[in-house]
PDB file of C-alpha atoms in Angstrom:
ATOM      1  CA  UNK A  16       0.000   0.000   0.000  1.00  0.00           C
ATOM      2  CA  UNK A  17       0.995   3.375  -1.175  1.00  0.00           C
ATOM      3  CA  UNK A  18       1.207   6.243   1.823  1.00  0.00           C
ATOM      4  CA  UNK A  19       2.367   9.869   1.024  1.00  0.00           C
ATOM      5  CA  UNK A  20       5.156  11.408   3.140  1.00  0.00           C
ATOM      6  CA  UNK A  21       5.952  14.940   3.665  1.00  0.00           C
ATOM      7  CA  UNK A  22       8.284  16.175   5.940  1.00  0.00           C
ATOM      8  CA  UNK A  23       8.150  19.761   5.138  1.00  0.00           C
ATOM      9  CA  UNK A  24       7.519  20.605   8.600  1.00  0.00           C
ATOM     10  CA  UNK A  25       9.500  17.665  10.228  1.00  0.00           C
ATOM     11  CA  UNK A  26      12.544  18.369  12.143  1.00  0.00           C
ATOM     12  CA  UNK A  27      14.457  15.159  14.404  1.00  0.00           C
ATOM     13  CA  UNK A  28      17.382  15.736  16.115  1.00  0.00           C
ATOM     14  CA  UNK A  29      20.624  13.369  17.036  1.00  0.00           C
ATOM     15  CA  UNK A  30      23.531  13.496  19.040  1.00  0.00           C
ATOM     16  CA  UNK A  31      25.587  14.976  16.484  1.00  0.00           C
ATOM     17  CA  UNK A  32      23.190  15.884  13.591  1.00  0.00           C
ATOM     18  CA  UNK A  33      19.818  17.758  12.650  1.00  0.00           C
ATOM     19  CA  UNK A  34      17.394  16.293   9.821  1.00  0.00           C
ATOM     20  CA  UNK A  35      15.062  18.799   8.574  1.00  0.00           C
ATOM     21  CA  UNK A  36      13.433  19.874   5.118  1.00  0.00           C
ATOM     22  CA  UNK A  37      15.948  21.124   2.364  1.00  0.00           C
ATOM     23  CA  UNK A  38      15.513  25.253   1.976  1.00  0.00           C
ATOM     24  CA  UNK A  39      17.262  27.332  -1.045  1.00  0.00           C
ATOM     25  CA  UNK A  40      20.176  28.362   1.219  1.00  0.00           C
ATOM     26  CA  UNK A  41      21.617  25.028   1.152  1.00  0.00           C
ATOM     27  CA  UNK A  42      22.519  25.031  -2.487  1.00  0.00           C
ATOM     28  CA  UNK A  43      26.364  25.418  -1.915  1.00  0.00           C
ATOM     29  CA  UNK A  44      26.160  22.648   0.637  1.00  0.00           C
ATOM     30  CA  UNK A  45      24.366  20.346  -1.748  1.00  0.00           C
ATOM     31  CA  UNK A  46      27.047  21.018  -4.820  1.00  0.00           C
ATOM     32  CA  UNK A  47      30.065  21.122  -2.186  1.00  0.00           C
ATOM     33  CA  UNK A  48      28.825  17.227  -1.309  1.00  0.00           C
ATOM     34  CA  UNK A  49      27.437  16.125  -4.765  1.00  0.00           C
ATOM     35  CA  UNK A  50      29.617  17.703  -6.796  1.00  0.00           C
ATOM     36  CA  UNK A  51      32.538  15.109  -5.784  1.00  0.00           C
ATOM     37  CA  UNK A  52      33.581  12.682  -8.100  1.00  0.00           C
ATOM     38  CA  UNK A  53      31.869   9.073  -6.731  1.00  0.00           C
ATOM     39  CA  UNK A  54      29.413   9.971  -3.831  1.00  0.00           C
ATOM     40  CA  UNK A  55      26.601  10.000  -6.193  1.00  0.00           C
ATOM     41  CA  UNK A  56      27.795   7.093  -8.108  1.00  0.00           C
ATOM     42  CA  UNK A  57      27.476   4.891  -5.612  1.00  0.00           C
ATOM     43  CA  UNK A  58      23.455   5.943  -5.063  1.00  0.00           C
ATOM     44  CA  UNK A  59      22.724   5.940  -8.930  1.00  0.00           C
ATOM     45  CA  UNK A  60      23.383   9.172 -10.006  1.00  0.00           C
ATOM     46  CA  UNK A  61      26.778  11.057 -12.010  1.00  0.00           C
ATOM     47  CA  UNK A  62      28.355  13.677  -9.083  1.00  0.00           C
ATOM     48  CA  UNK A  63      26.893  17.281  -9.971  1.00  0.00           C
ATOM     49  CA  UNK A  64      28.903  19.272 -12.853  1.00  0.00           C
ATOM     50  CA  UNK A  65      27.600  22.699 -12.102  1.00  0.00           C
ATOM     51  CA  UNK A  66      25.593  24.400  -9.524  1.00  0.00           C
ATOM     52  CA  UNK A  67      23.029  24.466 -12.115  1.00  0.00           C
ATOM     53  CA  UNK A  68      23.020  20.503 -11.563  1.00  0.00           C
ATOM     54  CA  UNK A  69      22.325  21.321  -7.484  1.00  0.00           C
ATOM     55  CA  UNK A  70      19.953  23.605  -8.290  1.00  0.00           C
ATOM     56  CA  UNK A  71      17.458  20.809 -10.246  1.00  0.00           C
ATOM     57  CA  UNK A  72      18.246  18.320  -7.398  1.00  0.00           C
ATOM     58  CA  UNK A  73      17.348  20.777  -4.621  1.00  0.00           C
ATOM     59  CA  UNK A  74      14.151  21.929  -6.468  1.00  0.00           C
ATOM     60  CA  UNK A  75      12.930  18.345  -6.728  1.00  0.00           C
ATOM     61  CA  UNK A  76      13.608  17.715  -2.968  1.00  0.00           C
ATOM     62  CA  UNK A  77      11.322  20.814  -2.462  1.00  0.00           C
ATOM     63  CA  UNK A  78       8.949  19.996  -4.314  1.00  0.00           C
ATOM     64  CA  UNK A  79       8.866  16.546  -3.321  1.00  0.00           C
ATOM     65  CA  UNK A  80       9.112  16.700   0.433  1.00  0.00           C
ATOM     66  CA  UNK A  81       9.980  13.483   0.830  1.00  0.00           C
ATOM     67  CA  UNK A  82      13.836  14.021   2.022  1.00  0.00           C
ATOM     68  CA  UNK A  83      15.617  15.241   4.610  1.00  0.00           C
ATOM     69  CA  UNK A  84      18.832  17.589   4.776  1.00  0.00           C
ATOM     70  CA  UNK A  85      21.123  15.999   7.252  1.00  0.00           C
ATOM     71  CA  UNK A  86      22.891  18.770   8.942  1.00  0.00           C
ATOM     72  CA  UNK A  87      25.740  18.431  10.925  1.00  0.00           C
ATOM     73  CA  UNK A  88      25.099  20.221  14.302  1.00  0.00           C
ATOM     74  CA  UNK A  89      28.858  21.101  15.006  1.00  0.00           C
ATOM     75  CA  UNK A  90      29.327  22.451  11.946  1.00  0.00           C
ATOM     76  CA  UNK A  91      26.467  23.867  10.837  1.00  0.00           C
ATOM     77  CA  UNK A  92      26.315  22.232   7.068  1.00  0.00           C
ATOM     78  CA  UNK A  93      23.864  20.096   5.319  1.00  0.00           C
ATOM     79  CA  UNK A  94      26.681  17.252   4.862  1.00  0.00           C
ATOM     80  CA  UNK A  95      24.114  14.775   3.036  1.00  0.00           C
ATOM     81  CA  UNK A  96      20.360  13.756   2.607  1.00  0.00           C
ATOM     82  CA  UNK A  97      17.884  10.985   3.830  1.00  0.00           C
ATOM     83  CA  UNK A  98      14.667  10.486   1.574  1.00  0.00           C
ATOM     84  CA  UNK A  99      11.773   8.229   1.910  1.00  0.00           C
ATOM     85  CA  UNK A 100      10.744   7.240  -1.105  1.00  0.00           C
ATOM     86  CA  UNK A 101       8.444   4.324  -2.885  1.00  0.00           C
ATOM     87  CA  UNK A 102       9.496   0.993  -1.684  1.00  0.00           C
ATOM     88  CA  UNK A 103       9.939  -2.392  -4.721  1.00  0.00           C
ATOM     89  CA  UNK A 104       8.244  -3.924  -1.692  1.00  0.00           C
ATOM     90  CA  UNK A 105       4.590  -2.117  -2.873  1.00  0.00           C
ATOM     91  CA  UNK A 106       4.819  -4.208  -6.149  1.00  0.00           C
ATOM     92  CA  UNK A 107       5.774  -7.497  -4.654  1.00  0.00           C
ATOM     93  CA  UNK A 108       2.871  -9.920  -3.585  1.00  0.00           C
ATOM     94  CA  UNK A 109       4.211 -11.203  -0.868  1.00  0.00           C
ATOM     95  CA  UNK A 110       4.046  -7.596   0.969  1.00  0.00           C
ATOM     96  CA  UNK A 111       1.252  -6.161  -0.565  1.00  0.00           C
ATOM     97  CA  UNK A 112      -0.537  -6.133   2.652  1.00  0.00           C
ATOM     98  CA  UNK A 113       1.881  -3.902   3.995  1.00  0.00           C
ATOM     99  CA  UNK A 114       2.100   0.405   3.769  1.00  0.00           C
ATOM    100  CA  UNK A 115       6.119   0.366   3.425  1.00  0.00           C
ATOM    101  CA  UNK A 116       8.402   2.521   1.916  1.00  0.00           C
ATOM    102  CA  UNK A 117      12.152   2.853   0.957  1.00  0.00           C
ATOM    103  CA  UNK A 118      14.810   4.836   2.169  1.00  0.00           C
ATOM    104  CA  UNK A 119      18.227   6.052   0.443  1.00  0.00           C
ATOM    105  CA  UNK A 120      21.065   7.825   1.644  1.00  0.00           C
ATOM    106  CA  UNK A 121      24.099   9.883   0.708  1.00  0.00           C
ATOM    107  CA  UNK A 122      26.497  11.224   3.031  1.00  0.00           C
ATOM    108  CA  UNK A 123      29.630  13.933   1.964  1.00  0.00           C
ATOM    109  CA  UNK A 124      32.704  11.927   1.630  1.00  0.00           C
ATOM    110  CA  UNK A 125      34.139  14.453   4.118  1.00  0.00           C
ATOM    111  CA  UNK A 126      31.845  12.040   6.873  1.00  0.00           C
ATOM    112  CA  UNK A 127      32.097   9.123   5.699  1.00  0.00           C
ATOM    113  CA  UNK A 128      33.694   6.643   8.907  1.00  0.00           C
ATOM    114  CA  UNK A 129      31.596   8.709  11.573  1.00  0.00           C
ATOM    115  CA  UNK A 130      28.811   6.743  11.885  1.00  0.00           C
ATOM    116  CA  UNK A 131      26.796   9.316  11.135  1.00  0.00           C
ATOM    117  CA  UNK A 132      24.453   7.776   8.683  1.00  0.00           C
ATOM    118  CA  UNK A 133      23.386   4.923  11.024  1.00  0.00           C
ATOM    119  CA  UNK A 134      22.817   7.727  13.942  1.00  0.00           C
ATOM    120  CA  UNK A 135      20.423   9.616  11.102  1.00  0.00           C
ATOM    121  CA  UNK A 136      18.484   6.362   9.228  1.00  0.00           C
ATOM    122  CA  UNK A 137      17.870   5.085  13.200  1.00  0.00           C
ATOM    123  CA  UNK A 138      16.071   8.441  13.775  1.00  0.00           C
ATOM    124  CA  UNK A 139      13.889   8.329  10.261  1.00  0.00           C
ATOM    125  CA  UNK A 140      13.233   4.321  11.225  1.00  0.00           C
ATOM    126  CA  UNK A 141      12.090   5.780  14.632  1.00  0.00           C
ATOM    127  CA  UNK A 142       9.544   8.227  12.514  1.00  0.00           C
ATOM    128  CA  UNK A 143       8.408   6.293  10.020  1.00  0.00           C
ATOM    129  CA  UNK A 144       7.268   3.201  12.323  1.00  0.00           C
ATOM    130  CA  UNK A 145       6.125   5.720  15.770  1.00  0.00           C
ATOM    131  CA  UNK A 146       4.875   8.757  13.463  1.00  0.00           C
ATOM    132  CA  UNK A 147       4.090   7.683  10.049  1.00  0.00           C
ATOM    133  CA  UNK A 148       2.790   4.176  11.029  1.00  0.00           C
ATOM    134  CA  UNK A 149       4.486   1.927   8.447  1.00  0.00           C
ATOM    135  CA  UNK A 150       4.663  -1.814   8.529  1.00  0.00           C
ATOM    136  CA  UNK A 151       7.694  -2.193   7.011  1.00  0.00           C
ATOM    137  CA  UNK A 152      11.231  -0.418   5.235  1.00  0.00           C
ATOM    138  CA  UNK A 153      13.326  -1.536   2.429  1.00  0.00           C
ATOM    139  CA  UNK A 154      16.835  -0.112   1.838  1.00  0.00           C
ATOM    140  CA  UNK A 155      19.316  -1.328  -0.880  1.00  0.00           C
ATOM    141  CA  UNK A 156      22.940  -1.068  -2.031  1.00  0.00           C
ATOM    142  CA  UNK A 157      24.557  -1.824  -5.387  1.00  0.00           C
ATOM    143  CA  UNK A 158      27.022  -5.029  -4.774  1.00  0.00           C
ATOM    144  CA  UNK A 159      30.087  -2.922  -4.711  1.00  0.00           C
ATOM    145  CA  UNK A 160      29.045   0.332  -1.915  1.00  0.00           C
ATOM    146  CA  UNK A 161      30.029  -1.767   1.168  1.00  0.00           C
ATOM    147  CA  UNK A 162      29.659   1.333   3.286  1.00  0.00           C
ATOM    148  CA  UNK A 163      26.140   1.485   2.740  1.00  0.00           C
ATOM    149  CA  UNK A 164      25.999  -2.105   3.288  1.00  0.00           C
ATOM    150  CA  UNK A 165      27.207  -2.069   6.680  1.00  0.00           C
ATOM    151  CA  UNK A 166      25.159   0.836   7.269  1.00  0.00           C
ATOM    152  CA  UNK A 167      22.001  -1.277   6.593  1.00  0.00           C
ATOM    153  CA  UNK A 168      23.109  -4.350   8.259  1.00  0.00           C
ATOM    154  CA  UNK A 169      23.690  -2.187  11.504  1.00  0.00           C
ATOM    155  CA  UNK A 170      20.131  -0.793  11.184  1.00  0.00           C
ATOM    156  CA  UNK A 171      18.913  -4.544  11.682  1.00  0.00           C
ATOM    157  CA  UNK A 172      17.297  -4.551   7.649  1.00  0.00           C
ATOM    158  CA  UNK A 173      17.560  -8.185   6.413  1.00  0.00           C
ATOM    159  CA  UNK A 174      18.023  -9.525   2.744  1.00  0.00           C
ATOM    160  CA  UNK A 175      15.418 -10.316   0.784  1.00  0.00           C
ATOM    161  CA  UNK A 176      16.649 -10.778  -2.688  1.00  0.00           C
ATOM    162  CA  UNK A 177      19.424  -9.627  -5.539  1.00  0.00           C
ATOM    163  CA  UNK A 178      17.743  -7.440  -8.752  1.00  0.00           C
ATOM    164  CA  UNK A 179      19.577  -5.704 -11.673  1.00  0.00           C
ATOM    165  CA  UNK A 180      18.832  -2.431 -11.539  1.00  0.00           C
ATOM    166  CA  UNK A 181      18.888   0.307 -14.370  1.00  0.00           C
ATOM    167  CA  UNK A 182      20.491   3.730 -14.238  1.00  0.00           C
ATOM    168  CA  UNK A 183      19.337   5.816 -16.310  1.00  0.00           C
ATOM    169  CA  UNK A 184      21.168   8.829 -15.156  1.00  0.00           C
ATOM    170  CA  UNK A 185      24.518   6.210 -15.261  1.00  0.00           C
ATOM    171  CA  UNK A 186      22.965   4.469 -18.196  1.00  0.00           C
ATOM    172  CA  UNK A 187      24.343   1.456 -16.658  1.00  0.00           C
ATOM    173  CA  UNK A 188      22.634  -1.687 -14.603  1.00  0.00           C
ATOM    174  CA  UNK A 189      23.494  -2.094 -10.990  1.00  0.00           C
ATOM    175  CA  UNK A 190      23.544  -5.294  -9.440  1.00  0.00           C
ATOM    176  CA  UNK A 191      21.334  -4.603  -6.037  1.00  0.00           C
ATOM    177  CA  UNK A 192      20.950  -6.158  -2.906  1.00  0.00           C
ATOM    178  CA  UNK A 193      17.391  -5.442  -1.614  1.00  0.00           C
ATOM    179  CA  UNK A 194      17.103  -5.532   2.182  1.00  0.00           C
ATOM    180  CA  UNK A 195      13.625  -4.691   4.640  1.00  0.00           C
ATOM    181  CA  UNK A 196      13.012  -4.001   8.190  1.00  0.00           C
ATOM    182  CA  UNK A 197       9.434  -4.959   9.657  1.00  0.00           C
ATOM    183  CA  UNK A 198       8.039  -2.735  12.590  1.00  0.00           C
ATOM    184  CA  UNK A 199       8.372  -5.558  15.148  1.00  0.00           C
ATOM    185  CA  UNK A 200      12.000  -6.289  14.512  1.00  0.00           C
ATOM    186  CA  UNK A 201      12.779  -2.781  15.160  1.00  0.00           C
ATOM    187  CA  UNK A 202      14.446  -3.886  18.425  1.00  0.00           C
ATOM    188  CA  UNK A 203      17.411  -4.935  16.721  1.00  0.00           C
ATOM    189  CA  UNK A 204      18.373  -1.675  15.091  1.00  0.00           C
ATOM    190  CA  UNK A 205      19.660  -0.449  17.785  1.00  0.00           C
ATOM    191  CA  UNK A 206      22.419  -2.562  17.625  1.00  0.00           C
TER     192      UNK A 206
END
């Protein structure tokens, strides 16, 4: 089952970090992440060219509401983002039952080794089961982005299959693992 999320007027907070909607003045954090050769080719996407490139990106997360800024309390930067999005899961039979959706993550490569994605994906877990209400989350990684593998594993998400998936802003297939998290196993995430 298909729920819309908006977290234009959502704000969690962590230890270290801040998630909250994106706003136009954090163009020149978004390019200064993005624009870095391999952070956004390991989500499915070719690192940002020009601000111009930023500028598209940021619009859409405006528009769409469904993705967080992750700012870095200490320093005051939006250092990456967290988005809920559609989940495979709605299509597959076997969950159909089920109001799940997906989440993806990028972090700046300035970060990375912090543990600061786990700290930010346990707080939008924490949302979407005790605020939103969902059954279930799915999260995936192509084969080769082992960071974001360990990232999910830590969350307490457990495999559920291998797909190809297609690219189309890499116009290249990914080989992905697909991983969920159910409500009730929630216990283990904080691991």
């Amino acid at each position: 089952m298909e729920q819309r999320v908006d977290v234009s007027g959502v704000v969690l907070t962590t230890e270290r970090l801040l998630l909250r909607p994106w706003q136009e003045s954090d163009l020149e954090d978004l390019f200064a992440y993005a624009s870095v050769p391999g952070v956004g080719e390991m989500a499915g996407w070719p690192h940002h060219r020009t601000r111009e490139d930023s500028q598209e990106v940021l619009r859409g997360f405006m528009e769409k509401k469904d993705v967080f800024a992750i700012v870095h309390k200490k320093d005051g930067k939006v250092i990456g983002s967290l988005g809920i999005h559609n989940s495979w899961a709605a299509n597959d039979p076997k969950y159909s039952d089920l109001v799940v959706k997906d989440i993806g993550f990028v972090l700046s490569r300035d970060y990375w080794g912090q543990g600061l994605v786990p700290e930010a994906a346990r707080a939008v877990v924490d949302y979407c089961f005790d605020v939103l209400g969902l059954d279930a989350l799915t999260c995936g990684y192509f084969v080769d982005n082992h960071r974001s593998r360990r990232v999910i594993e830590k969350l307490g998400f457990h495999y559920v299959k291998t797909v190809l998936l297609h690219s189309e802003a890499l116009e290249r297939m990914f080989e992905t693992k697909c991983y969920i998290l159910f409500r009730g196993q929630r216990a283990t995430a904080a691991n």
